[in-house]
Amino acid sequence: ITIGTLQFAGASYNGTYYGGAGYGTIKGTIYNTFKGLGSYNGEEMYNGGVQNGTVGVSGVTNSAIVNDYDTSKFTGGYANFAGIAGANNAGGSNSNSVTVYGNVINYTKTGYGTSGTSFMGGAAGAYGADYLYNTKMPASGTANDVNPTAAASTAESSASEKLYGNAYTWLRSGLVGAGYDYNIVLGGGYGFIKGNTIMKVGD
């Protein structure tokens, strides 16, 4: 079990956050608590899972990643949010290769982007826009519409990012989707997802 807790006390956070690991396998649950006083130094990235690797165990559908994310008291900047990975600028290198077995649960809260507050650039319940230009994935088209089972099989075998489970996201309050180049608001996101994606807005 990995527990990642960041409690800010007036500090400025700068960089890309991964709740799990840079590389490797995590068979337990990743719990992230990211909240407190502070600020972002411009546009930053929050990823609840791992950069490259596996979270969970095949065949087990417990919670794989739980994100408790609250920047409502931050005084500036903003972050792009991804429940698992890929919270990078659109058109990234698609360098991540991640597979998650189990559910992803996201509780998020942020500011409204007014003077002296923060906001959320974009939000994806699972995988973010770093995978937007993954040319391995089958494109939408008539052939895939006619045979969706074959298209799903191709997507599963080709995707570098996979989720075997559900993605639940609660956008409790704040301004979301106002990033410069990462302004998505998606219950799941990009990649292959074998499960349900649910996004709720408001407390």
XYZ file of N, CA, C and O in Angstrom:
812
model
N 0.847 -1.181 0.000
C 0.000 0.000 0.000
C 0.882 1.230 0.000
O 1.810 1.346 0.791
N 0.593 2.146 -0.890
C 1.311 3.405 -0.942
C 0.404 4.513 -0.451
O -0.730 4.641 -0.905
N 0.876 5.298 0.481
C 0.117 6.439 0.968
C 0.929 7.695 0.702
O 2.022 7.863 1.248
N 0.429 8.555 -0.177
C 1.124 9.793 -0.490
C 0.351 10.965 0.076
O -0.767 11.241 -0.341
N 0.916 11.656 1.055
C 0.223 12.774 1.690
C 1.084 14.020 1.604
O 2.230 14.025 2.051
N 0.534 15.079 1.004
C 1.202 16.371 0.966
C 0.298 17.396 1.633
O -0.809 17.665 1.161
N 0.741 17.936 2.751
C 0.019 18.993 3.436
C 0.861 20.266 3.305
O 1.967 20.337 3.817
N 0.328 21.249 2.589
C 1.082 22.466 2.333
C 0.870 23.473 3.449
O -0.198 23.546 4.044
N 1.872 24.281 3.701
C 1.785 25.341 4.704
C 2.430 26.598 4.139
O 3.493 27.031 4.571
N 1.812 27.143 3.127
C 2.307 28.379 2.537
C 3.391 28.185 1.500
O 3.975 29.152 1.022
N 3.684 26.939 1.126
C 4.743 26.669 0.163
C 4.228 26.780 -1.263
O 3.035 26.695 -1.527
N 5.160 26.966 -2.203
C 4.813 26.994 -3.617
C 5.237 25.679 -4.243
O 6.406 25.293 -4.148
N 4.292 24.981 -4.879
C 4.584 23.677 -5.454
C 4.896 23.835 -6.937
O 4.154 24.466 -7.672
N 5.996 23.225 -7.359
C 6.460 23.368 -8.738
C 6.894 22.015 -9.258
O 7.794 21.393 -8.708
N 6.251 21.523 -10.333
C 6.690 20.262 -10.914
C 5.545 19.358 -11.280
O 4.390 19.754 -11.327
N 5.898 18.087 -11.543
C 4.926 17.065 -11.912
C 4.816 16.063 -10.775
O 5.814 15.477 -10.359
N 3.600 15.868 -10.283
C 3.370 15.000 -9.135
C 2.839 13.650 -9.602
O 1.904 13.585 -10.409
N 3.431 12.573 -9.101
C 2.914 11.214 -9.268
C 2.677 10.633 -7.885
O 3.574 10.608 -7.047
N 1.468 10.131 -7.673
C 1.155 9.600 -6.356
C 1.811 8.276 -6.061
O 2.037 7.924 -4.900
N 2.122 7.511 -7.103
C 2.716 6.198 -6.915
C 4.212 6.205 -7.101
O 4.961 6.657 -6.241
N 4.665 5.721 -8.250
C 6.096 5.602 -8.506
C 6.415 6.050 -9.921
O 5.529 6.157 -10.776
N 7.707 6.321 -10.162
C 8.132 6.640 -11.518
C 8.053 5.401 -12.404
O 7.539 5.453 -13.524
N 8.543 4.287 -11.899
C 8.546 3.023 -12.639
C 8.301 1.879 -11.662
O 8.703 1.946 -10.505
N 7.627 0.833 -12.135
C 7.483 -0.352 -11.307
C 6.056 -0.810 -11.153
O 5.150 -0.383 -11.863
N 5.842 -1.711 -10.184
C 4.551 -2.323 -9.934
C 4.130 -2.069 -8.496
O 4.908 -2.270 -7.564
N 2.884 -1.627 -8.333
C 2.297 -1.431 -7.010
C 1.068 -2.326 -6.924
O 0.090 -2.117 -7.648
N 1.116 -3.337 -6.072
C 0.023 -4.299 -5.990
C -1.060 -3.870 -5.014
O -2.163 -4.420 -5.033
N -0.781 -2.909 -4.164
C -1.768 -2.410 -3.222
C -2.502 -1.205 -3.775
O -2.552 -0.976 -4.987
N -3.085 -0.433 -2.888
C -3.839 0.764 -3.255
C -3.003 2.012 -3.020
O -2.313 2.127 -2.005
N -3.059 2.926 -3.954
C -2.397 4.224 -3.801
C -3.412 5.201 -3.228
O -4.474 5.428 -3.811
N -3.100 5.774 -2.069
C -3.934 6.806 -1.460
C -3.188 8.135 -1.494
O -2.089 8.236 -0.963
N -3.789 9.137 -2.104
C -3.180 10.467 -2.175
C -4.041 11.484 -1.449
O -5.243 11.591 -1.708
N -3.429 12.234 -0.555
C -4.079 13.381 0.070
C -3.239 14.604 -0.262
O -2.106 14.727 0.194
N -3.792 15.490 -1.074
C -3.057 16.633 -1.608
C -3.888 17.870 -1.298
O -4.852 18.178 -1.994
N -3.519 18.602 -0.246
C -4.351 19.735 0.170
C -3.586 20.629 1.133
O -2.499 20.284 1.594
N -4.178 21.762 1.445
C -3.602 22.680 2.417
C -3.417 24.071 1.854
O -3.963 24.433 0.811
N -2.631 24.889 2.544
C -2.314 26.237 2.097
C -1.107 26.191 1.171
O -0.209 25.377 1.352
N -1.069 27.078 0.185
C 0.075 27.126 -0.715
C -0.295 27.725 -2.041
O -1.280 28.476 -2.158
N 0.478 27.394 -3.068
C 0.208 27.909 -4.412
C 0.954 27.055 -5.424
O 1.860 26.290 -5.082
N 0.539 27.170 -6.672
C 1.272 26.573 -7.779
C 2.134 27.642 -8.425
O 1.759 28.815 -8.492
N 3.269 27.207 -8.952
C 4.171 28.121 -9.637
C 3.878 28.074 -11.137
O 4.641 27.524 -11.923
N 2.729 28.629 -11.538
C 2.332 28.592 -12.945
C 1.490 27.377 -13.237
O 0.613 27.007 -12.457
N 1.757 26.702 -14.374
C 1.023 25.495 -14.787
C 1.786 24.263 -14.334
O 2.936 24.063 -14.733
N 1.145 23.430 -13.499
C 1.792 22.219 -13.000
C 0.925 21.001 -13.321
O -0.137 21.125 -13.927
N 1.396 19.815 -12.946
C 0.745 18.562 -13.334
C 0.531 17.669 -12.113
O 1.467 17.433 -11.353
N -0.700 17.160 -11.970
C -1.006 16.216 -10.896
C -1.467 14.900 -11.501
O -2.448 14.860 -12.256
N -0.756 13.813 -11.177
C -1.088 12.465 -11.627
C -1.209 11.563 -10.406
O -0.263 11.415 -9.642
N -2.364 10.925 -10.245
C -2.568 10.124 -9.050
C -1.858 8.789 -9.035
O -1.647 8.208 -7.972
N -1.481 8.277 -10.214
C -0.911 6.941 -10.283
C 0.583 6.909 -10.510
O 1.342 7.571 -9.818
N 1.013 6.119 -11.498
C 2.432 5.927 -11.780
C 2.760 6.471 -13.168
O 1.898 6.589 -14.028
N 4.020 6.791 -13.368
C 4.454 7.278 -14.675
C 4.566 6.132 -15.671
O 4.125 6.245 -16.820
N 5.163 5.039 -15.250
C 5.279 3.834 -16.065
C 5.156 2.622 -15.149
O 5.851 2.544 -14.139
N 4.271 1.689 -15.495
C 4.172 0.487 -14.675
C 2.747 0.018 -14.508
O 1.862 0.322 -15.307
N 2.521 -0.730 -13.425
C 1.237 -1.376 -13.163
C 0.786 -1.083 -11.745
O 1.590 -1.081 -10.814
N -0.521 -0.836 -11.616
C -1.127 -0.668 -10.292
C -2.231 -1.708 -10.152
O -3.060 -1.869 -11.054
N -2.244 -2.407 -9.021
C -3.262 -3.415 -8.781
C -2.861 -4.784 -9.288
O -1.746 -4.996 -9.772
N -3.810 -5.716 -9.199
C -3.583 -7.103 -9.589
C -4.696 -7.528 -10.543
O -5.877 -7.266 -10.286
N -4.334 -8.158 -11.635
C -5.314 -8.609 -12.619
C -6.384 -9.484 -11.974
O -6.081 -10.386 -11.194
N -7.645 -9.187 -12.275
C -8.749 -9.945 -11.730
C -9.302 -9.409 -10.429
O -10.356 -9.844 -9.964
N -8.602 -8.448 -9.824
C -9.047 -7.849 -8.562
C -9.615 -6.470 -8.851
O -8.961 -5.641 -9.491
N -10.833 -6.204 -8.387
C -11.489 -4.939 -8.723
C -11.718 -4.055 -7.506
O -12.723 -3.363 -7.399
N -10.798 -4.079 -6.565
C -10.863 -3.162 -5.443
C -10.426 -1.775 -5.893
O -10.093 -1.562 -7.055
N -10.384 -0.827 -4.973
C -9.874 0.498 -5.303
C -8.374 0.405 -5.568
O -7.608 -0.093 -4.745
N -7.958 0.907 -6.729
C -6.535 0.910 -7.076
C -5.887 2.238 -6.714
O -4.759 2.277 -6.227
N -6.602 3.342 -6.973
C -6.078 4.677 -6.709
C -7.197 5.529 -6.124
O -8.303 5.572 -6.665
N -6.918 6.206 -5.011
C -7.872 7.124 -4.388
C -7.198 8.481 -4.244
O -6.162 8.596 -3.569
N -7.773 9.494 -4.883
C -7.216 10.847 -4.844
C -8.131 11.774 -4.060
O -9.301 11.943 -4.406
N -7.592 12.379 -3.011
C -8.293 13.424 -2.261
C -7.526 14.722 -2.520
O -6.509 14.997 -1.895
N -8.027 15.481 -3.475
C -7.290 16.629 -4.021
C -8.072 17.905 -3.734
O -9.221 18.049 -4.155
N -7.449 18.844 -2.999
C -8.140 20.074 -2.615
C -7.162 21.240 -2.625
O -6.323 21.378 -1.743
N -7.274 22.076 -3.653
C -6.431 23.273 -3.739
C -7.276 24.537 -3.614
O -6.908 25.589 -4.119
N -8.406 24.423 -2.937
C -9.298 25.571 -2.800
C -8.684 26.698 -1.977
O -9.136 27.843 -2.060
N -7.646 26.394 -1.190
C -6.983 27.421 -0.387
C -5.669 27.892 -1.012
O -4.955 28.696 -0.409
N -5.350 27.387 -2.202
C -4.148 27.859 -2.892
C -4.358 29.300 -3.357
O -5.476 29.711 -3.674
N -3.269 30.040 -3.433
C -3.363 31.470 -3.729
C -2.896 31.840 -5.133
O -2.804 33.030 -5.457
N -2.601 30.858 -5.985
C -2.186 31.185 -7.344
C -1.777 29.968 -8.139
O -1.572 28.882 -7.594
N -1.669 30.151 -9.461
C -1.282 29.076 -10.363
C -2.401 28.073 -10.540
O -3.516 28.240 -10.044
N -2.098 27.017 -11.269
C -3.096 25.970 -11.465
C -2.404 24.677 -11.860
O -1.230 24.659 -12.223
N -3.158 23.575 -11.780
C -2.622 22.268 -12.163
C -3.596 21.561 -13.083
O -4.807 21.747 -13.010
N -3.048 20.735 -13.954
C -3.831 19.801 -14.759
C -3.937 18.506 -13.970
O -2.962 18.044 -13.380
N -5.118 17.896 -13.984
C -5.388 16.748 -13.116
C -5.670 15.506 -13.943
O -6.451 15.551 -14.906
N -5.058 14.389 -13.569
C -5.385 13.078 -14.129
C -5.415 12.073 -12.986
O -4.467 12.001 -12.198
N -6.497 11.307 -12.904
C -6.617 10.343 -11.817
C -5.505 9.314 -11.807
O -5.079 8.853 -10.744
N -5.022 8.945 -13.008
C -3.929 7.971 -13.103
C -2.653 8.631 -13.611
O -1.664 8.733 -12.894
N -2.648 9.053 -14.880
C -1.445 9.616 -15.492
C -1.831 10.404 -16.735
O -2.968 10.353 -17.203
N -0.861 11.127 -17.289
C -1.075 11.848 -18.540
C -1.529 13.277 -18.382
O -2.003 13.881 -19.346
N -1.386 13.853 -17.200
C -1.808 15.240 -16.978
C -0.754 16.209 -17.494
O -0.324 17.120 -16.797
N -0.354 15.992 -18.720
C 0.651 16.846 -19.335
C 0.006 17.681 -20.427
O -1.170 17.507 -20.746
N 0.775 18.570 -21.011
C 0.235 19.395 -22.073
C -0.212 18.541 -23.239
O 0.415 17.543 -23.578
N -1.303 18.920 -23.892
C -1.784 18.183 -25.058
C -0.679 18.086 -26.097
O 0.047 19.038 -26.344
N -0.564 16.928 -26.700
C 0.484 16.736 -27.689
C 1.788 16.283 -27.082
O 2.864 16.530 -27.620
N 1.692 15.606 -25.932
C 2.889 15.096 -25.283
C 3.511 13.952 -26.058
O 3.071 13.584 -27.140
N 4.518 13.342 -25.471
C 5.301 12.329 -26.172
C 4.697 10.932 -26.078
O 5.236 10.000 -26.665
N 3.603 10.768 -25.323
C 3.015 9.442 -25.112
C 4.043 8.458 -24.555
O 4.058 7.285 -24.908
N 4.915 8.965 -23.705
C 6.013 8.135 -23.210
C 5.571 7.213 -22.079
O 6.273 6.261 -21.761
N 4.425 7.482 -21.478
C 3.973 6.652 -20.383
C 3.390 5.338 -20.878
O 2.795 5.275 -21.948
N 3.563 4.284 -20.100
C 2.938 2.994 -20.374
C 2.422 2.475 -19.045
O 3.192 2.054 -18.189
N 1.098 2.534 -18.866
C 0.513 2.264 -17.558
C -0.693 1.347 -17.701
O -1.528 1.536 -18.585
N -0.795 0.361 -16.810
C -1.968 -0.498 -16.722
C -2.452 -0.501 -15.275
O -1.653 -0.691 -14.353
N -3.747 -0.288 -15.104
C -4.340 -0.255 -13.763
C -5.463 -1.279 -13.684
O -6.348 -1.320 -14.551
N -5.420 -2.112 -12.632
C -6.479 -3.087 -12.346
C -7.204 -2.622 -11.082
O -6.611 -2.577 -10.007
N -8.471 -2.274 -11.222
C -9.237 -1.777 -10.085
C -9.801 -0.404 -10.361
O -9.602 0.175 -11.436
N -10.514 0.126 -9.396
C -11.209 1.390 -9.570
C -10.344 2.583 -9.205
O -9.462 2.485 -8.346
N -10.622 3.699 -9.867
C -9.975 4.974 -9.566
C -11.042 5.909 -9.008
O -12.092 6.109 -9.635
N -10.786 6.481 -7.837
C -11.752 7.348 -7.168
C -11.111 8.710 -6.946
O -10.042 8.806 -6.331
N -11.766 9.753 -7.453
C -11.214 11.105 -7.378
C -12.184 12.051 -6.675
O -13.320 12.235 -7.121
N -11.739 12.630 -5.571
C -12.471 13.714 -4.919
C -11.664 14.986 -5.150
O -10.518 15.084 -4.689
N -12.226 15.951 -5.854
C -11.462 17.149 -6.171
C -12.206 18.412 -5.765
O -13.443 18.471 -5.796
N -11.429 19.407 -5.396
C -11.962 20.713 -5.043
C -10.883 21.740 -5.345
O -9.708 21.514 -5.046
N -11.259 22.854 -5.933
C -10.267 23.866 -6.267
C -10.893 25.248 -6.151
O -12.064 25.390 -5.774
N -10.107 26.282 -6.455
C -10.611 27.644 -6.395
C -11.309 28.037 -7.692
O -11.499 27.223 -8.600
N -11.635 29.321 -7.778
C -12.412 29.801 -8.918
C -11.608 30.670 -9.877
O -12.169 31.285 -10.783
N -10.290 30.732 -9.702
C -9.454 31.436 -10.644
C -9.486 32.938 -10.537
O -8.912 33.637 -11.371
N -10.157 33.467 -9.537
C -10.142 34.911 -9.328
C -8.821 35.311 -8.681
O -7.996 34.460 -8.334
N -8.606 36.591 -8.520
C -7.345 37.081 -7.964
C -7.077 36.447 -6.603
O -7.932 36.440 -5.715
N -5.877 35.868 -6.473
C -5.494 35.258 -5.212
C -6.016 33.854 -5.009
O -5.993 33.337 -3.886
N -6.488 33.211 -6.093
C -6.970 31.836 -5.973
C -6.375 30.980 -7.082
O -5.809 31.482 -8.048
N -6.535 29.679 -6.943
C -6.077 28.722 -7.941
C -7.278 28.163 -8.688
O -8.433 28.505 -8.401
N -7.015 27.283 -9.671
C -8.088 26.587 -10.372
C -7.518 25.304 -10.958
O -6.347 24.983 -10.749
N -8.326 24.560 -11.689
C -7.880 23.312 -12.303
C -7.866 23.489 -13.819
O -8.897 23.781 -14.426
N -6.689 23.304 -14.421
C -6.568 23.520 -15.859
C -7.443 22.586 -16.667
O -8.128 22.986 -17.599
N -7.439 21.328 -16.326
C -8.265 20.318 -16.984
C -8.352 19.118 -16.074
O -7.578 18.987 -15.120
N -9.314 18.239 -16.344
C -9.505 17.081 -15.479
C -9.855 15.860 -16.306
O -10.717 15.911 -17.179
N -9.174 14.747 -16.017
C -9.497 13.451 -16.605
C -9.562 12.436 -15.471
O -8.618 12.328 -14.683
N -10.664 11.711 -15.398
C -10.813 10.754 -14.314
C -9.767 9.662 -14.322
O -9.393 9.139 -13.273
N -9.265 9.310 -15.500
C -8.259 8.255 -15.612
C -6.987 8.789 -16.287
O -6.022 9.138 -15.633
N -7.003 8.865 -17.636
C -5.808 9.230 -18.391
C -5.998 10.558 -19.113
O -7.008 10.782 -19.778
N -4.997 11.420 -19.002
C -5.099 12.761 -19.556
C -4.603 12.905 -20.977
O -4.337 11.919 -21.681
N -4.468 14.142 -21.390
C -4.272 14.486 -22.797
C -2.874 14.197 -23.325
O -2.611 14.415 -24.507
N -1.975 13.715 -22.472
C -0.666 13.319 -22.984
C -0.814 12.197 -24.014
O 0.080 11.971 -24.821
N -1.947 11.508 -23.995
C -2.180 10.394 -24.913
C -3.038 10.794 -26.110
O -3.481 9.940 -26.868
N -3.252 12.082 -26.276
C -4.167 12.561 -27.312
C -3.739 12.118 -28.699
O -4.564 11.805 -29.559
N -2.440 12.071 -28.955
C -1.947 11.758 -30.284
C -1.348 10.359 -30.357
O -0.373 10.126 -31.055
N -1.952 9.420 -29.632
C -1.500 8.037 -29.672
C -1.993 7.400 -30.968
O -3.137 6.967 -31.077
N -1.136 7.350 -31.974
C -1.542 6.871 -33.294
C -1.720 5.353 -33.349
O -2.148 4.825 -34.367
N -1.379 4.650 -32.277
C -1.585 3.207 -32.250
C -3.059 2.851 -32.087
O -3.489 1.759 -32.432
N -3.812 3.768 -31.532
C -5.223 3.497 -31.259
C -6.036 3.576 -32.541
O -5.740 4.377 -33.432
N -7.073 2.742 -32.690
C -7.906 2.806 -33.887
C -8.698 4.097 -33.936
O -9.250 4.539 -32.927
N -8.733 4.717 -35.082
C -9.465 5.972 -35.242
C -10.957 5.709 -35.339
O -11.394 4.633 -35.752
N -11.727 6.697 -34.948
C -13.176 6.585 -35.094
C -13.533 6.568 -36.572
O -12.980 7.333 -37.359
N -14.434 5.697 -36.962
C -14.812 5.620 -38.373
C -15.864 4.564 -38.604
O -16.243 3.824 -37.695
N -16.320 4.491 -39.820
C -17.401 3.572 -40.157
C -17.037 2.129 -39.862
O -17.848 1.360 -39.338
N -15.814 1.732 -40.186
C -15.405 0.336 -39.979
C -15.505 -0.053 -38.508
O -15.960 -1.155 -38.173
N -15.101 0.844 -37.622
C -15.178 0.545 -36.204
C -16.616 0.554 -35.697
O -16.965 -0.181 -34.779
N -17.440 1.394 -36.303
C -18.849 1.431 -35.907
C -19.550 0.130 -36.284
O -20.418 -0.360 -35.552
N -19.183 -0.433 -37.416
C -19.798 -1.670 -37.880
C -19.363 -2.854 -37.022
O -20.141 -3.760 -36.736
N -18.122 -2.864 -36.613
C -17.598 -3.983 -35.826
C -16.920 -3.455 -34.561
O -15.693 -3.444 -34.453
N -17.705 -2.987 -33.587
C -17.111 -2.398 -32.388
C -16.307 -3.394 -31.556
O -15.359 -3.000 -30.875
N -16.661 -4.680 -31.619
C -15.912 -5.685 -30.857
C -14.479 -5.777 -31.348
O -13.530 -5.829 -30.558
N -14.307 -5.776 -32.679
C -12.957 -5.810 -33.255
C -12.195 -4.540 -32.931
O -10.993 -4.579 -32.650
N -12.885 -3.398 -32.971
C -12.230 -2.134 -32.656
C -11.765 -2.112 -31.205
O -10.658 -1.637 -30.902
N -12.591 -2.636 -30.310
C -12.211 -2.683 -28.895
C -11.012 -3.592 -28.683
O -10.114 -3.291 -27.892
N -10.977 -4.707 -29.408
C -9.847 -5.626 -29.295
C -8.562 -4.973 -29.779
O -7.497 -5.124 -29.161
N -8.667 -4.230 -30.882
C -7.493 -3.519 -31.400
C -7.026 -2.459 -30.416
O -5.827 -2.299 -30.174
N -7.983 -1.741 -29.855
C -7.624 -0.703 -28.883
C -6.928 -1.296 -27.667
O -5.921 -0.768 -27.190
N -7.447 -2.403 -27.181
C -6.861 -3.027 -25.993
C -5.438 -3.496 -26.249
O -4.552 -3.330 -25.399
N -5.205 -4.057 -27.411
C -3.866 -4.576 -27.714
C -2.884 -3.457 -28.065
O -1.674 -3.638 -27.933
N -3.392 -2.312 -28.500
C -2.523 -1.239 -28.973
C -2.262 -0.153 -27.941
O -1.230 0.523 -27.996
N -3.185 0.048 -27.032
C -3.089 1.171 -26.105
C -1.905 1.033 -25.161
O -1.611 -0.056 -24.663
N -1.241 2.131 -24.904
C -0.166 2.140 -23.913
C -0.690 2.513 -22.539
O 0.050 2.501 -21.564
N -1.985 2.831 -22.457
C -2.602 3.160 -21.182
C -3.937 2.416 -21.087
O -4.782 2.507 -21.981
N -4.093 1.636 -20.019
C -5.277 0.781 -19.887
C -5.809 0.849 -18.457
O -5.030 0.919 -17.507
N -7.137 0.793 -18.353
C -7.792 0.715 -17.048
C -8.818 -0.397 -17.094
O -9.747 -0.371 -17.905
N -8.641 -1.388 -16.212
C -9.605 -2.465 -16.061
C -10.346 -2.216 -14.749
O -10.004 -2.752 -13.696
N -11.323 -1.361 -14.823
C -12.063 -0.939 -13.647
C -12.830 0.325 -13.959
O -12.906 0.764 -15.117
N -13.417 0.920 -12.953
C -14.232 2.125 -13.129
C -13.480 3.364 -12.672
O -12.585 3.277 -11.829
N -13.866 4.499 -13.233
C -13.312 5.788 -12.815
C -14.457 6.656 -12.304
O -15.379 6.990 -13.050
N -14.406 6.982 -11.019
C -15.401 7.848 -10.395
C -14.748 9.188 -10.060
O -13.708 9.210 -9.387
N -15.359 10.272 -10.484
C -14.797 11.594 -10.222
C -15.875 12.525 -9.693
O -16.945 12.643 -10.288
N -15.588 13.181 -8.570
C -16.477 14.199 -8.013
C -15.764 15.551 -8.087
O -14.799 15.796 -7.358
N -16.239 16.431 -8.968
C -15.744 17.806 -9.039
C -16.582 18.620 -8.062
O -17.659 19.123 -8.391
N -16.108 18.766 -6.855
C -16.946 19.300 -5.783
C -17.188 20.806 -5.925
O -18.298 21.278 -5.699
N -16.156 21.555 -6.306
C -16.342 22.990 -6.501
C -15.101 23.561 -7.172
O -14.027 22.963 -7.159
N -15.258 24.738 -7.767
C -14.142 25.439 -8.376
C -14.235 25.522 -9.888
O -15.140 24.965 -10.519
N -13.280 26.235 -10.464
C -13.185 26.420 -11.915
C -12.360 25.290 -12.512
O -11.209 25.089 -12.143
N -12.955 24.558 -13.445
C -12.293 23.401 -14.062
C -12.377 23.532 -15.577
O -13.419 23.900 -16.124
N -11.260 23.227 -16.269
C -11.262 23.243 -17.728
C -10.835 24.559 -18.325
O -11.185 24.861 -19.467
N -10.065 25.339 -17.597
C -9.659 26.662 -18.074
C -8.158 26.737 -18.327
O -7.579 27.816 -18.322
N -7.522 25.598 -18.552
C -6.086 25.587 -18.794
C -5.716 26.148 -20.155
O -6.554 26.225 -21.062
N -4.463 26.492 -20.298
C -3.987 27.093 -21.549
C -4.053 26.090 -22.697
O -4.535 26.399 -23.777
N -3.559 24.880 -22.479
C -3.549 23.883 -23.550
C -4.017 22.506 -23.071
O -3.940 21.535 -23.790
N -4.533 22.438 -21.881
C -5.072 21.196 -21.307
C -6.390 21.582 -20.649
O -6.479 21.779 -19.450
N -7.421 21.739 -21.468
C -8.687 22.242 -20.939
C -9.806 21.216 -21.067
O -10.965 21.562 -21.235
N -9.428 19.938 -20.983
C -10.402 18.858 -21.076
C -11.137 18.680 -19.755
O -10.615 19.000 -18.679
N -12.345 18.173 -19.815
C -13.089 17.726 -18.633
C -13.745 16.407 -19.032
O -14.795 16.382 -19.679
N -13.108 15.290 -18.672
C -13.519 13.971 -19.147
C -13.631 12.998 -17.982
O -12.730 12.923 -17.135
N -14.704 12.241 -17.962
C -14.876 11.256 -16.896
C -13.829 10.167 -16.925
O -13.402 9.665 -15.887
N -13.412 9.773 -18.119
C -12.369 8.761 -18.255
C -11.104 9.354 -18.830
O -10.077 9.425 -18.181
N -11.183 9.784 -20.081
C -10.029 10.368 -20.745
C -9.660 9.581 -21.978
O -10.535 9.111 -22.713
N -8.383 9.391 -22.188
C -7.873 8.727 -23.378
C -7.420 7.313 -23.032
O -7.283 6.948 -21.878
N -7.186 6.495 -24.064
C -6.704 5.151 -23.831
C -7.828 4.126 -23.817
O -8.943 4.391 -24.273
N -7.523 2.938 -23.300
C -8.483 1.836 -23.255
C -9.025 1.698 -21.840
O -8.267 1.517 -20.889
N -10.343 1.767 -21.704
C -10.990 1.634 -20.398
C -12.056 0.563 -20.495
O -13.012 0.690 -21.273
N -11.889 -0.499 -19.716
C -12.882 -1.573 -19.661
C -13.625 -1.424 -18.337
O -13.299 -2.039 -17.322
N -14.615 -0.559 -18.369
C -15.363 -0.247 -17.166
C -16.214 0.974 -17.383
O -16.370 1.452 -18.520
N -16.767 1.508 -16.325
C -17.618 2.684 -16.398
C -16.859 3.927 -15.948
O -15.949 3.848 -15.131
N -17.245 5.059 -16.502
C -16.702 6.346 -16.064
C -17.859 7.223 -15.629
O -18.838 7.396 -16.347
N -17.746 7.767 -14.431
C -18.801 8.592 -13.847
C -18.177 9.884 -13.337
O -17.179 9.860 -12.622
N -18.764 11.006 -13.713
C -18.308 12.302 -13.228
C -19.508 13.074 -12.669
O -20.516 13.237 -13.331
N -19.376 13.523 -11.425
C -20.422 14.308 -10.782
C -19.875 15.693 -10.437
O -18.690 15.836 -10.139
N -20.759 16.680 -10.483
C -20.367 18.065 -10.234
C -21.152 18.609 -9.053
O -22.379 18.460 -8.998
N -20.452 19.215 -8.118
C -21.089 19.827 -6.954
C -21.114 18.912 -5.750
O -21.036 17.690 -5.861
N -21.202 19.515 -4.559
C -21.275 18.740 -3.319
C -22.651 18.087 -3.185
O -23.634 18.587 -3.675
